Every structure is written in C-alpha cells, then in structure tokens.
CSV table of C-alpha atoms in Angstrom, one decimal:
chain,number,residue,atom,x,y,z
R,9,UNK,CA,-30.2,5.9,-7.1
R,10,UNK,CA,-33.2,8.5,-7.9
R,11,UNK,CA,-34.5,9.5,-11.3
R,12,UNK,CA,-32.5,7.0,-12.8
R,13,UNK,CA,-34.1,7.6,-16.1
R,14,UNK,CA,-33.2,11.3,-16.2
R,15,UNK,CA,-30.3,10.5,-18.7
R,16,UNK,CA,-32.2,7.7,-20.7
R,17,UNK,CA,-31.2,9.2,-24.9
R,18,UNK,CA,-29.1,11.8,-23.9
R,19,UNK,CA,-26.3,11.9,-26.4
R,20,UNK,CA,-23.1,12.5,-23.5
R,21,UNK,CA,-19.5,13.0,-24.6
R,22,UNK,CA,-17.3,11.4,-22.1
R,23,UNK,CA,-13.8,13.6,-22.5
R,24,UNK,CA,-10.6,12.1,-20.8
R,25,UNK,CA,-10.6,8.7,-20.1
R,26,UNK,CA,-9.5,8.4,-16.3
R,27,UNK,CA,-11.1,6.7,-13.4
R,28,UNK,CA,-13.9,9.8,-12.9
R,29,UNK,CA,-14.9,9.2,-16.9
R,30,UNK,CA,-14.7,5.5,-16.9
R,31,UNK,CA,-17.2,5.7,-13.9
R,32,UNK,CA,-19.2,8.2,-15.6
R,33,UNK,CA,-19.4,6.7,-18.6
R,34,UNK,CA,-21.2,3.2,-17.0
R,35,UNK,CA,-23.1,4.5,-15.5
R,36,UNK,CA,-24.5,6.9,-17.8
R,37,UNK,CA,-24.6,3.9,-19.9
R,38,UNK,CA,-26.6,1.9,-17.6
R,39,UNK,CA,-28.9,4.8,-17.6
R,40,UNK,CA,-30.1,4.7,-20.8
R,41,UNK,CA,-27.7,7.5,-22.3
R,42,UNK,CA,-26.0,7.1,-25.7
R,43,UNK,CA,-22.4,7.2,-24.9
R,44,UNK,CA,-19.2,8.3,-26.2
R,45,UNK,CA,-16.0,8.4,-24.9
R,46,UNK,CA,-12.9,9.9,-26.5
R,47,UNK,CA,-9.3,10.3,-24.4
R,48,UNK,CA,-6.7,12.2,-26.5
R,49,UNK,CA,-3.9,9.5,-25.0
R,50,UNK,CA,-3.2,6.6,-27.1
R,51,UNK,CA,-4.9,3.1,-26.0
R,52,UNK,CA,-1.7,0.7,-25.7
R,53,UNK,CA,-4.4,-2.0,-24.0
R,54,UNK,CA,-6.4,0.2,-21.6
R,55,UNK,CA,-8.4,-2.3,-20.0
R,56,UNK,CA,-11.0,0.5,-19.3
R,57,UNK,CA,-11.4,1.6,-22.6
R,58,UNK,CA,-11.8,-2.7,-23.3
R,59,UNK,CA,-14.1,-3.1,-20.8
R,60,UNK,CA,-16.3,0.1,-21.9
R,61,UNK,CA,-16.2,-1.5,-25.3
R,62,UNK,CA,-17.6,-4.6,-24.5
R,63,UNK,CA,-20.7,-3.3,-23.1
R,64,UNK,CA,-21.2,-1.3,-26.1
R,65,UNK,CA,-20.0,2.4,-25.2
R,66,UNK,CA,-17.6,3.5,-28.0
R,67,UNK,CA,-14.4,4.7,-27.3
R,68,UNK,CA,-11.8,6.9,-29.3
R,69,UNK,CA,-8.2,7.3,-28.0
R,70,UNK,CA,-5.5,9.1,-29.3
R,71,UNK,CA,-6.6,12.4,-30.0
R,72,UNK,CA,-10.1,14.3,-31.0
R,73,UNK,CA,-11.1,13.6,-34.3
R,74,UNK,CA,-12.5,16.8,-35.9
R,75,UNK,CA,-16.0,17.8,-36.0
R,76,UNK,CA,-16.6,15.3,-32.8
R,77,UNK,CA,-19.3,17.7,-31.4
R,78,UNK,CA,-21.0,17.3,-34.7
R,79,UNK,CA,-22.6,14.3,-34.0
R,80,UNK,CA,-25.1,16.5,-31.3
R,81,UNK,CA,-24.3,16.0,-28.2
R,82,UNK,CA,-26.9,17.6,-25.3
R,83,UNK,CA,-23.9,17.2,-22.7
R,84,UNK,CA,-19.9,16.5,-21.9
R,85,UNK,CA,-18.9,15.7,-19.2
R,86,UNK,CA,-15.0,16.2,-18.5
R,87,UNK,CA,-12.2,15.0,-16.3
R,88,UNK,CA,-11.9,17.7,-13.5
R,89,UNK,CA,-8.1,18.2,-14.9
R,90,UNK,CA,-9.1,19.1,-18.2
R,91,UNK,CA,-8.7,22.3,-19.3
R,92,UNK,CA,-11.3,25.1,-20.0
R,93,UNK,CA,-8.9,26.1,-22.8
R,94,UNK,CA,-9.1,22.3,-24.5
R,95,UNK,CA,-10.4,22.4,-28.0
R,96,UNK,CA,-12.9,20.0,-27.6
R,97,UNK,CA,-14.4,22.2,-24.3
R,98,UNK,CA,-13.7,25.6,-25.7
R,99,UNK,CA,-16.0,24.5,-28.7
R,100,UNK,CA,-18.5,23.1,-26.6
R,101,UNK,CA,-19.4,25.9,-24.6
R,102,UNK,CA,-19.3,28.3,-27.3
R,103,UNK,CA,-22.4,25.8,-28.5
R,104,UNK,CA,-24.0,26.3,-26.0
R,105,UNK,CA,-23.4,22.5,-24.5
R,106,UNK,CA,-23.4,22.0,-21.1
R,107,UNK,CA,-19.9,20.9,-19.2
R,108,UNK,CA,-19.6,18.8,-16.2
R,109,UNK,CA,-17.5,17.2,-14.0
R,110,UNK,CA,-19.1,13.9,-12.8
R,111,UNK,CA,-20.2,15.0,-9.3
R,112,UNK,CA,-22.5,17.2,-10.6
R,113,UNK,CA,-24.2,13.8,-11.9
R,114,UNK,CA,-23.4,12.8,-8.5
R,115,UNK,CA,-25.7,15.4,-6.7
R,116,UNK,CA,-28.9,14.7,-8.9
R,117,UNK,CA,-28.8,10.6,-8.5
R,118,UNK,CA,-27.8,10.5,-5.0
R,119,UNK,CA,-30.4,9.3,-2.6
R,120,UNK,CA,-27.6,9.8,0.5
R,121,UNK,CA,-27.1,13.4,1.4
R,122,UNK,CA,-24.3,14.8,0.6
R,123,UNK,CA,-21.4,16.8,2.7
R,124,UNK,CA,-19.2,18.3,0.9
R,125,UNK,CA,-15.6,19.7,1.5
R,126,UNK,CA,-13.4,22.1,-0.1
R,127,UNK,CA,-10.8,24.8,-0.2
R,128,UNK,CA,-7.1,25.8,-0.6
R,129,UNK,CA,-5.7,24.1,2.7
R,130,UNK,CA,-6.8,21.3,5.4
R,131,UNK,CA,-10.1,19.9,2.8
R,132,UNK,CA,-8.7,16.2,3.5
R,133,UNK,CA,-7.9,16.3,7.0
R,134,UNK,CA,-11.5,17.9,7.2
R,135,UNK,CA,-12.9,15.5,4.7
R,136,UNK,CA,-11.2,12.3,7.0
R,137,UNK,CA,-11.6,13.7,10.4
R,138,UNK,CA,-15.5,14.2,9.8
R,139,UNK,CA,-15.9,10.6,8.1
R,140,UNK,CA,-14.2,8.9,11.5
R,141,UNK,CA,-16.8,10.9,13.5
R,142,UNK,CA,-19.9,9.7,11.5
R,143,UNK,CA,-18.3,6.3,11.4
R,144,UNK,CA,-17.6,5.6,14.6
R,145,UNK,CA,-21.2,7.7,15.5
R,146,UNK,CA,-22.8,5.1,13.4
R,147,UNK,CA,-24.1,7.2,10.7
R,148,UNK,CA,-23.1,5.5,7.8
R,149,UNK,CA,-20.7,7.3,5.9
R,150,UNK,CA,-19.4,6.9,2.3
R,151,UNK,CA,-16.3,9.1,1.3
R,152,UNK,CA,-15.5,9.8,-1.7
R,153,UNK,CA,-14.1,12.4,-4.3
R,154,UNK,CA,-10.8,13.8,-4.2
R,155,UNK,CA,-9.8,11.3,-1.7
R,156,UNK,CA,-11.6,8.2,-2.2
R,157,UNK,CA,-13.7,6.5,-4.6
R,158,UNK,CA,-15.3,8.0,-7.9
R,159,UNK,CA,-18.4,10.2,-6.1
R,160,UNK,CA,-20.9,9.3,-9.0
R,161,UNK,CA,-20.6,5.8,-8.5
R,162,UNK,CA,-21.2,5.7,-4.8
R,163,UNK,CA,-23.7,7.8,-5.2
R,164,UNK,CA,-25.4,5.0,-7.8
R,165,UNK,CA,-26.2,2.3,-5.2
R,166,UNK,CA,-25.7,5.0,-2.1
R,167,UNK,CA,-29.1,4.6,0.2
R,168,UNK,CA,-30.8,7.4,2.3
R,169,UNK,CA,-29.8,6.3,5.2
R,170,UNK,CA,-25.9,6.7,4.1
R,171,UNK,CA,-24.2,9.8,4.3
R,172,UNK,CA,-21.5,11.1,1.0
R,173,UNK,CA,-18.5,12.4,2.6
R,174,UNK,CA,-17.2,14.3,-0.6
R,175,UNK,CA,-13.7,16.2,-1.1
R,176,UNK,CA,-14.5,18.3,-4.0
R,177,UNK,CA,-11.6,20.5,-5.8
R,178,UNK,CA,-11.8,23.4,-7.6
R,179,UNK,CA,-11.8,21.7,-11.1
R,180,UNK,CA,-14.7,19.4,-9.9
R,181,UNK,CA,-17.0,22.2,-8.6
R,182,UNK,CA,-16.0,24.6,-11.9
R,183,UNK,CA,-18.1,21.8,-13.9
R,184,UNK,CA,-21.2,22.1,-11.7
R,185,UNK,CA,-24.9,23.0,-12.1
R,186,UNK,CA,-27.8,22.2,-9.8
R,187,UNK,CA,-24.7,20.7,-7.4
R,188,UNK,CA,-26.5,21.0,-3.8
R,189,UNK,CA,-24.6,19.1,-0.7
R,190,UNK,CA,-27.0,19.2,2.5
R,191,UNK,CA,-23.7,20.6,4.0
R,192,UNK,CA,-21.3,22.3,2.8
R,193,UNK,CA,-17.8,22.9,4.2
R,194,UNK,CA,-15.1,25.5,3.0
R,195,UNK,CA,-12.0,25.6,5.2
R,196,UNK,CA,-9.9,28.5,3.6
R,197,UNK,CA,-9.4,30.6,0.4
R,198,UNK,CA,-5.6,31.3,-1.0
R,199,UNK,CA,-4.4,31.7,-4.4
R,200,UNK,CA,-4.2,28.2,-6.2
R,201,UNK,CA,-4.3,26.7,-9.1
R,202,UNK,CA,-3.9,30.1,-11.2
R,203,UNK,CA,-2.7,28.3,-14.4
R,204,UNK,CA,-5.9,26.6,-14.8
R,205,UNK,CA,-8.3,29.1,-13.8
R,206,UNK,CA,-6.5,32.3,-14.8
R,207,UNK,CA,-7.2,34.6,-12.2
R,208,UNK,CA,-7.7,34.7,-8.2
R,209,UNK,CA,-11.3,35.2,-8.6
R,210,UNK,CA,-12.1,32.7,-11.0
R,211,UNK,CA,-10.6,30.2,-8.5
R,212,UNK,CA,-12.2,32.1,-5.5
R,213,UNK,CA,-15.6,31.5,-8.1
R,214,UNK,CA,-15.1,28.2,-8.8
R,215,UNK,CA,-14.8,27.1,-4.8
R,216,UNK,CA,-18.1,29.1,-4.0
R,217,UNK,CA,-20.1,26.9,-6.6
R,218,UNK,CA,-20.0,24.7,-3.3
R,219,UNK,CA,-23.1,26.7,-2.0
R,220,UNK,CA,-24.2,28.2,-4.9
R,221,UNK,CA,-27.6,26.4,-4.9
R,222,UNK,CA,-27.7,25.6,-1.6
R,223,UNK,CA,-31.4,26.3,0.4
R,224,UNK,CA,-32.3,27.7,3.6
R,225,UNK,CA,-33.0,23.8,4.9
R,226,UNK,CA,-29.0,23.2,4.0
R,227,UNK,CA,-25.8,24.6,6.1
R,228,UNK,CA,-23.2,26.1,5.1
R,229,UNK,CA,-20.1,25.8,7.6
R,230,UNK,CA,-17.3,28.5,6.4
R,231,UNK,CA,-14.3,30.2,7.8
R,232,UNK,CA,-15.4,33.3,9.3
R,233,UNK,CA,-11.6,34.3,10.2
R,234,UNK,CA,-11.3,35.6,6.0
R,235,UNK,CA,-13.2,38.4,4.8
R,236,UNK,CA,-13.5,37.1,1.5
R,237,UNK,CA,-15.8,33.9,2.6
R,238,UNK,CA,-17.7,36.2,4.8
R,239,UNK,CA,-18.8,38.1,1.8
R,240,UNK,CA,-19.4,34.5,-0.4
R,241,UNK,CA,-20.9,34.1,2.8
R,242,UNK,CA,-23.5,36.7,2.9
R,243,UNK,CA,-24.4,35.9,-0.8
R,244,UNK,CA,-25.6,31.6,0.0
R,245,UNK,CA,-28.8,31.2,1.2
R,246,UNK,CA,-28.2,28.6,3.2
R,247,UNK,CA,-28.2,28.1,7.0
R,248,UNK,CA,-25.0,29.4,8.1
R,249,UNK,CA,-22.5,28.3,10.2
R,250,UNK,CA,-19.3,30.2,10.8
R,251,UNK,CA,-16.1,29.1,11.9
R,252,UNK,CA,-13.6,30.8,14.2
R,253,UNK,CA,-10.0,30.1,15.8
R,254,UNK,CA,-8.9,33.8,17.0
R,255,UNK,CA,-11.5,33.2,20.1
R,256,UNK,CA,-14.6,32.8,21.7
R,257,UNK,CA,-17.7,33.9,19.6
R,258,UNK,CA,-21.9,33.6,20.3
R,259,UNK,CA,-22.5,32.3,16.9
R,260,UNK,CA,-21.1,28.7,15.4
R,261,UNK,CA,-18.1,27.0,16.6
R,262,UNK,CA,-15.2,28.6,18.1
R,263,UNK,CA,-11.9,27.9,19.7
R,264,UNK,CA,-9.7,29.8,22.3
R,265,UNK,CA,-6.6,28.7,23.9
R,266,UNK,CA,-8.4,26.2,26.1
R,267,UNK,CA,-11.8,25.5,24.5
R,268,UNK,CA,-14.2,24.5,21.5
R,269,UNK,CA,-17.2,26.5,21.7
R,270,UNK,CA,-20.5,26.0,20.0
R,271,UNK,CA,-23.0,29.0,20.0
R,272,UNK,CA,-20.5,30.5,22.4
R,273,UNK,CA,-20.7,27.2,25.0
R,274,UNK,CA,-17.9,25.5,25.7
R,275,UNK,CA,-18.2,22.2,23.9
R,276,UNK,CA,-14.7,20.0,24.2
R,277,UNK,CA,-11.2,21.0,26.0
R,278,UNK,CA,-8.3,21.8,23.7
R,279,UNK,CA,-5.9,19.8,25.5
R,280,UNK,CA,-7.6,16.4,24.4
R,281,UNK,CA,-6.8,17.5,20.6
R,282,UNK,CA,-4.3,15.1,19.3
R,283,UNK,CA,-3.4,16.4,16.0
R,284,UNK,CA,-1.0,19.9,16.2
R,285,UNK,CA,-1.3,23.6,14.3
R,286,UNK,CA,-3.4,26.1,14.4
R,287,UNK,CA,-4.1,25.1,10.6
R,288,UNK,CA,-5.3,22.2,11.6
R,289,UNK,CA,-7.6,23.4,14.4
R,290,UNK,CA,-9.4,25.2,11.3
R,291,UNK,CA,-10.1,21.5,9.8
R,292,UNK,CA,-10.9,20.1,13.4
R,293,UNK,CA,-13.8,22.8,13.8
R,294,UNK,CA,-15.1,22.6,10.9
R,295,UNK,CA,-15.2,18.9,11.2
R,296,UNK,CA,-16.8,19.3,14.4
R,297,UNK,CA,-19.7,21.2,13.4
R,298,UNK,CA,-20.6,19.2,10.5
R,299,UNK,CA,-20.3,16.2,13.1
R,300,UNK,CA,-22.9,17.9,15.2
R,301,UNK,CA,-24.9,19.0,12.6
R,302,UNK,CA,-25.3,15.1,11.8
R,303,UNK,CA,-26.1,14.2,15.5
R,304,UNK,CA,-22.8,12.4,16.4
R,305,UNK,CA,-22.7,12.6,20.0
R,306,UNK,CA,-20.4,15.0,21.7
R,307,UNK,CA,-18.4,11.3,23.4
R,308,UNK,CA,-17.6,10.2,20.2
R,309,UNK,CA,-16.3,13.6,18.8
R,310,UNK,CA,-14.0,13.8,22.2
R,311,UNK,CA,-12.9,10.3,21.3
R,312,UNK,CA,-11.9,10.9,17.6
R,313,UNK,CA,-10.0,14.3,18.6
R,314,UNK,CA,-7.9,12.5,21.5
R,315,UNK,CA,-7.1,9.8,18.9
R,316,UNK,CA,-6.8,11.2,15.6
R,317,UNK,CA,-3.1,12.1,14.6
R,318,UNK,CA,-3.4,13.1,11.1
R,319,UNK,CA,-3.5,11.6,7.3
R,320,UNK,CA,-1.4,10.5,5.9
R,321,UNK,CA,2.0,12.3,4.5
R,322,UNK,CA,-0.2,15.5,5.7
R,323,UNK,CA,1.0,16.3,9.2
R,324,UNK,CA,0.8,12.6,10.5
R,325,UNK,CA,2.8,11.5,13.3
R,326,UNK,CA,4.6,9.0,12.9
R,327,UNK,CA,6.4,7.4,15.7
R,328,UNK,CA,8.2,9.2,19.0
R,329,UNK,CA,11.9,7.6,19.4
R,330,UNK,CA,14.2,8.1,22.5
R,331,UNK,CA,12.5,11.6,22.7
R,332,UNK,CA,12.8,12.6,19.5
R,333,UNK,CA,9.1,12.9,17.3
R,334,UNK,CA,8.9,12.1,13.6
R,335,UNK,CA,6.1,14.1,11.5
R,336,UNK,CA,5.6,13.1,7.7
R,337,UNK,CA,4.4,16.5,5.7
R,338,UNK,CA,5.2,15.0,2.3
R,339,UNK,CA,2.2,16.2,1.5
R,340,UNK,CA,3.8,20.0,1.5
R,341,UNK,CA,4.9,20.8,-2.1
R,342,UNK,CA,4.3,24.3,-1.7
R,343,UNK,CA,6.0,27.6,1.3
R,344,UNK,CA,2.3,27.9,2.0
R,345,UNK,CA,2.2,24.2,3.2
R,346,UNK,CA,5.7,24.3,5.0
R,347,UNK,CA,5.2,27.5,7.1
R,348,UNK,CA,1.9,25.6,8.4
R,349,UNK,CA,3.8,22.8,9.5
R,350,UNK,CA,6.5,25.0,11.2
R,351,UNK,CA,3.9,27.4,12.9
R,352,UNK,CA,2.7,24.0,14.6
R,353,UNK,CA,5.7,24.0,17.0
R,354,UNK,CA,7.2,25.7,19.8
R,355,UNK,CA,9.3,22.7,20.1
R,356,UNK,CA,13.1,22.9,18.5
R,357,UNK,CA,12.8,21.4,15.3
R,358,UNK,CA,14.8,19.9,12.5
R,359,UNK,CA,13.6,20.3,9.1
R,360,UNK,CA,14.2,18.0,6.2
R,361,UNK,CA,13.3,20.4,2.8
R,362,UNK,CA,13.4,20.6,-1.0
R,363,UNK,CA,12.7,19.2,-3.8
R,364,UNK,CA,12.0,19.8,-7.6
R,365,UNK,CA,13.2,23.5,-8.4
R,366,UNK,CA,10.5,25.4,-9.9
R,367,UNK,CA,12.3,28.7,-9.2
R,368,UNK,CA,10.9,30.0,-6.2
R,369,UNK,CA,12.2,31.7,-3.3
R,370,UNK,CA,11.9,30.4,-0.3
R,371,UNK,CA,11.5,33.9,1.6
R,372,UNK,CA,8.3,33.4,3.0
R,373,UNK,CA,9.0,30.8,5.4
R,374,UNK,CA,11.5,33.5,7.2
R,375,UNK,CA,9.4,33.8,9.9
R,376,UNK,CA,8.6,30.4,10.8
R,377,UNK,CA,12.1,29.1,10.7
R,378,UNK,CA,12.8,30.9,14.6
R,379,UNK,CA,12.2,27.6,15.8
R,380,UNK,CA,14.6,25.5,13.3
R,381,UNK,CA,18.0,24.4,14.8
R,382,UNK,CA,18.7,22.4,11.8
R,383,UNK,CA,18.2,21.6,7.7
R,384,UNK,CA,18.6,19.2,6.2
R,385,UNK,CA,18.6,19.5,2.4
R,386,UNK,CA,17.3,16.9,-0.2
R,387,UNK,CA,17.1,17.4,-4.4
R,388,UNK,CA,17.6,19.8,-6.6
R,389,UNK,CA,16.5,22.9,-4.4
R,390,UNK,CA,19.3,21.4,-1.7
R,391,UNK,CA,22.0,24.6,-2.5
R,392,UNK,CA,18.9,27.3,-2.6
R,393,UNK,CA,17.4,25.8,1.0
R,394,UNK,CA,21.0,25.8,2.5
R,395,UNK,CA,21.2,29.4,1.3
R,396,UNK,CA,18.3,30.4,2.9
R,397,UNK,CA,18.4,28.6,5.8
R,398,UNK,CA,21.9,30.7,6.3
R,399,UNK,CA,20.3,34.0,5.9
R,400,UNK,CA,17.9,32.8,8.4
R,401,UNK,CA,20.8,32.2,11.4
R,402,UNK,CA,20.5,28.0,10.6
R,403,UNK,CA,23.8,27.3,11.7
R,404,UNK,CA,23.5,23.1,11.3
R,405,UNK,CA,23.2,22.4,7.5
R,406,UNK,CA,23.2,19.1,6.4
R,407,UNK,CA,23.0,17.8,3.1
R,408,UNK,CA,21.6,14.5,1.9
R,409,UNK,CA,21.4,12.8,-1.2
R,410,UNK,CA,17.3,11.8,-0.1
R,411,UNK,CA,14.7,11.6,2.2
R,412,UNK,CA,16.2,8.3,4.0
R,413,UNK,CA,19.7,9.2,3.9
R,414,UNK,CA,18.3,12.9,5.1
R,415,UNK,CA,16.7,11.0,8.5
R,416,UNK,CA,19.3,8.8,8.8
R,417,UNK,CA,21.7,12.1,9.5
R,418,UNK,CA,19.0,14.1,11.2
R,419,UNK,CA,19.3,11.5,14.1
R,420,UNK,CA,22.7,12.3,15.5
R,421,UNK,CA,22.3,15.9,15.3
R,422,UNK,CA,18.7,15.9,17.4
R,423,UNK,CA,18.0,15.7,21.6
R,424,UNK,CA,15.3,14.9,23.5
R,425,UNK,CA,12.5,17.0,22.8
R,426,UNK,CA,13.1,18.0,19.3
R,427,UNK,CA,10.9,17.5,16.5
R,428,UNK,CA,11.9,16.1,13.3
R,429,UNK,CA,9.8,17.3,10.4
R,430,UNK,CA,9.6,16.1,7.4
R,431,UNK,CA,8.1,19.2,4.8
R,432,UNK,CA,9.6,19.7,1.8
R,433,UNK,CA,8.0,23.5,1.0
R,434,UNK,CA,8.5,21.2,-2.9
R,435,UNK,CA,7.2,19.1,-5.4
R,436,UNK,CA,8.6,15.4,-5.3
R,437,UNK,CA,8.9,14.8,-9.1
R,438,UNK,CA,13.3,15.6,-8.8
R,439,UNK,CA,14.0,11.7,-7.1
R,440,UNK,CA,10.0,10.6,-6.9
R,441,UNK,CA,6.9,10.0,-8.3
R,442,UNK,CA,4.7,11.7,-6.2
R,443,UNK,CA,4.9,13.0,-2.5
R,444,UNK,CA,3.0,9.4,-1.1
R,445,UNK,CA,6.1,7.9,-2.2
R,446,UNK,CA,8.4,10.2,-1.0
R,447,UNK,CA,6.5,10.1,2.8
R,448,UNK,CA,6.2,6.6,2.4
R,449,UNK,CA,10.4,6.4,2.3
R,450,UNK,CA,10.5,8.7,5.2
R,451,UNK,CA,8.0,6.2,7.7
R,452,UNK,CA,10.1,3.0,6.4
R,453,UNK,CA,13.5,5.5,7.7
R,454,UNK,CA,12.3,6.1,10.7
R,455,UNK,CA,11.4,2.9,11.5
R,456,UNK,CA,14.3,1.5,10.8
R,457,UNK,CA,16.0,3.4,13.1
R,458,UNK,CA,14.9,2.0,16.1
C-alpha cells in the first residue's frame, strides 16, 4: 500500500454500513484516520458494526442523528447505492465536503495498476474474460469491485507486480476524484439507472469519470461503434484504443465475420470464439485488447476464447441435451438484456420470460422474436408476455407456474437443434430473491432432466 499515511487525522464519515464501508472504514482506521461510521438501518447484532467497535471506530445505526456533519469532518465516504439526494450527502456537499465511493481510496493506495471496467451492458463478462487471460498469462491478477471483493481492500496489501481487475458502476465512479486506472475499459453507453442520477447525461457523466484523469502514458479502450463515446473519447487524454465490431479498421481492434483484427491485422479467427452474440463480441474485444495491452500472449488469448462460455446467469451455457442447448440469461431483468440474448441466435429457440411486473411493454423485443417458436411464461408478467408473444405470430404458449416447472415443459415441445433460453426481459423479485437464484433453479432443472 503507498502513502499509507495520507489519511493519518482525517476526520472521515463512513455513511451506509455494507461490505464497501465496513472495508473502508478498517482500513482508514488502520491508517491513522479518526473514524465514524453511521448506517441509518437498525443494528439487531451486526457483527460488522461489533467488530468495528471493538477496534475502537464508532458506529451509529438506526438513522442520522442531527447535526452529524457538525463534528467536522474533512471527508465522507458513501456506499455507491446511496443517494445523492440523502440528507446526510446533500448537506455535505453543500459544505463543501468531499464525497467518495471507496475506490477512489482504492486508486491513491494501490501499488498494483489498475484496469478498470465499466458501462451499461457486457462490464462483467469483460471484467471476467480479461482476468482469465491475465490469469492463465501469468500476470497476476486481483478482481475486484462490482463483481468480487471490496477494491480498497485488495488494493491495501495488492503488490506492483499484481494487476486490479476492477468492475466499477456508475454509482462507484460518480464518488470519484484523482480515480486514474492504467487502463480503462468502457463497453457501451444506454440509458440506466435514471432514478438515481436524474438525467441521461448525468449517467453518461458519471461513466466517463473512468478516464477523466487519465494521462497520455495510460489507455483508454472504448467503443468506437457509439458516437457518444467517441466524443468522451476525443475529450481523455489518454492513449486511445477504439473498439469496433461492424468490420475491419487500421486503428485498435476489430472484428468482421471471420476475424479479430488489431491495427487492422488479423489477430485470432472468429470461429474459435466460444461464447455467442454480437453483444458479447463487444466484451470479447475489448477484453482482448486490454489482454494485449498487458503482454498476454496471443496462445493464451486463443485458448481462453475457445474455452470460455460465459458467467454465470449472463449468457452461460449450460449443458447440450439430446440436441437441444440450455442458456441461463437470469441475469436479464431488463428488454435491453433479452433482445441481446435473442439477437445471439439464428437457431429456433424457445424462450422462458417474465417476471416481476413493473409495467412495461414488452414491444421492443418485436424484432428479435422472428426466431422464437415458443414461450414459455413464468410470474406475474406471464398474461402480458403470452399477449405479446401472440401479436408477434408465437403460436406455442405455455404457461408455468416457475422457472423449473417452465423447463420441465419446454422439453417436450423442443427438437434437435433448438435452443432453449432462459431470459426473463424481468426482475426476479415476484417468486425470488434475486436473479442468481432464479438461474441457479434453472441449471439444477436442466440437470435433472437428463
């Protein structure tokens, strides 16, 4: 860890007491820093909240007692899902205090360089597919963020011969600084996340802290296919690298129908490349270049494209049964997520859809559904996704009462050849908890069928 003294006597509020400010707050603590932590939830036994007490941090729970910033704190730093609009922030920055999320303490104690991932779509696929490269190249990766472990506390006993292979969201890069990956990766740009930041270009703001402070002697890998990030583009000062899939170009990496390019060189075949959708080809490009950026050699990369078949509930293949092949897309809550998966396939398919009704139409997955030769319908949004899958000429509509009895009856009414997918285009929270556990009942189903 470098300039491990920087925080020694800072006064630091800790706001929201989850696994980012519990690691923030030790090791802030172990810094020297004077710590508070306050979580408006009530305690009921928090063993993190216990086990901050006991080394002397104090910790309030169950609301924000008034007049907290009046004890003079020089900085807060929030949980990324914390609200701009929260009291306690709100008054902070209208004093002037500064608010961060904890990978910003990340980037100034890491001695490991730092690649970092973001955007609307594909950042964990990216964020997994580039930490099997430098893995199995030998570089030493750490990953962390969104998808792994707290960043700041890798980053505390990370070395400089480790590499931080960070997925940073939205809300984490909003509460950033002097943040400054070695390499940073943004994959796409749609509209997100509007009830937190308000508008599309707040969000679109937010993303582009990722390069921000970036230098000439860092990279910046973006997605040259959107206008948009060209023009975030042409305002970083790093080294850039754009990113293409509509075709062959002389600068960055590419793909055609039949080739990765790099600087306009064909660079690996298309046809090893496990993991389907052109979506996806975005992430594996992206990945790529970062990969080569790093010095992975171009075996390796071949061998983690040919093998690599997606993460999990996002895409992943699961198994191939008398013909028939199983994809889990749990992961797709959202049309945006669902027409992705769909667009990955020439191959007749039978989709297993819905979920929690939020009111949406399902209208924008018209186009994709050409290939569909049957629904299945699960939850609440069952009687709107039979609708629509009518209007769209679905003639096979089945409904179940979940995601095991929906694969259970998806069986019978396949042949060899189709695909059996697995994307709600909805949120989970009508029969699950969350969409792992929703994907994790659709693997046990298919397994149980053979």
């Amino acid at each position: 860890m470098k300039n491990h003294t920087q925080f020694k006597g800072e006064k630091v509020l800790i706001l929201g007491l989850a696994k980012s400010g519990f690691a923030a707050a030790k090791l802030l603590h172990s810094s020297g820093a004077i710590v508070t932590v306050n979580d408006s939830s009530q305690e009921q036994g928090n063993r993190e909240a216990q086990e901050l007490r006991s080394v002397g941090i104090e910790v309030i729970t169950g609301g924000h007692p008034e007049g907290i910033l009046d004890r003079g704190f020089h900085l807060i730093v929030k949980n990324p899902g914390i609200p701009y609009s929260n009291v306690v922030v709100a008054e902070g920055i209208r004093r002037g205090i500064p608010i961060w999320t904890e990978i910003e303490i990340t980037s100034r104690i890491s001695e490991a360089p730092i690649i970092a991932i973001t955007g609307s779509n594909g950042k964990t696929t990216t964020t997994t597919l580039l930490y099997h490269m430098l893995n199995i190249a030998g570089k030493n990766p750490i990953i962390a963020g969104n998808i792994g472990t707290v960043s700041c506390s890798i980053a505390e006993n990370a070395t400089a011969e480790e590499i931080i292979v960070l997925e940073a969201s939205s809300f984490q890069l909003m509460g950033t600084e002097k943040f400054q990956p070695k390499i940073a990766i943004w994959t796409n740009l749609y509209e997100a996340h509007l009830d937190y930041h308000g508008s599309a270009d707040a969000y679109a703001m937010a993303k582009a802290a990722i390069t921000a402070n970036q230098t000439s002697s860092d990279y910046f890998i973006y997605n040259d296919d959107q206008p948009l990030l060209q023009k975030f583009a042409a305002s970083s000062s790093a080294t850039k690298i754009p990113f293409s899939i509509k075709g062959r170009k002389e600068v960055g990496i590419s793909a055609d129908e039949d080739y990765i390019y790099w600087n306009g060189e064909p660079y690996v075949k298309r046809s090893i490349i496990k993991l389907p959708g052109q979506h996806n080809l975005e992430n594996i490009v992206a990945a790529t270049a970062a990969a080569i950026l790093n010095d992975c050699d171009k075996k390796t990369i071949e061998n983690v494209l040919s093998s690599f078949t997606g993460v999990r509930h996002r895409m992943q293949f699961v198994k191939e049964l008398k013909g028939r092949t199983f994809y889990n897309d749990s992961k797709a809550t959202n049309t945006l997520a669902t027409k992705s998966a769909l667009a990955a396939f020439s191959a007749p398919t039978i989709l297993i859809a819905g979920g929690l009704d939020r009111g949406l139409s399902f209208d924008e997955l018209k186009p994709y559904m050409k290939n569909v030769k049957a629904v299945v319908t699960v939850g609440e949004t069952a009687n709107k996704i039979a609708d629509f899958a009518r209007s769209c000429g679905v003639l096979n509509i089945i409904s179940a009462s979940n995601v095991q009895d929906a694969v259970e009856k998806s069986f019978p009414v396949s042949e060899v050849g189709d695909i059996i997918l697995l994307s709600p285009a909805c949120a989970s929270w009508d029969q699950y908890p969350n969409f792992e556990i929703r994907g994790d009942q659709f693997i046990d189903a298919v397994m149980k069928l053979s």
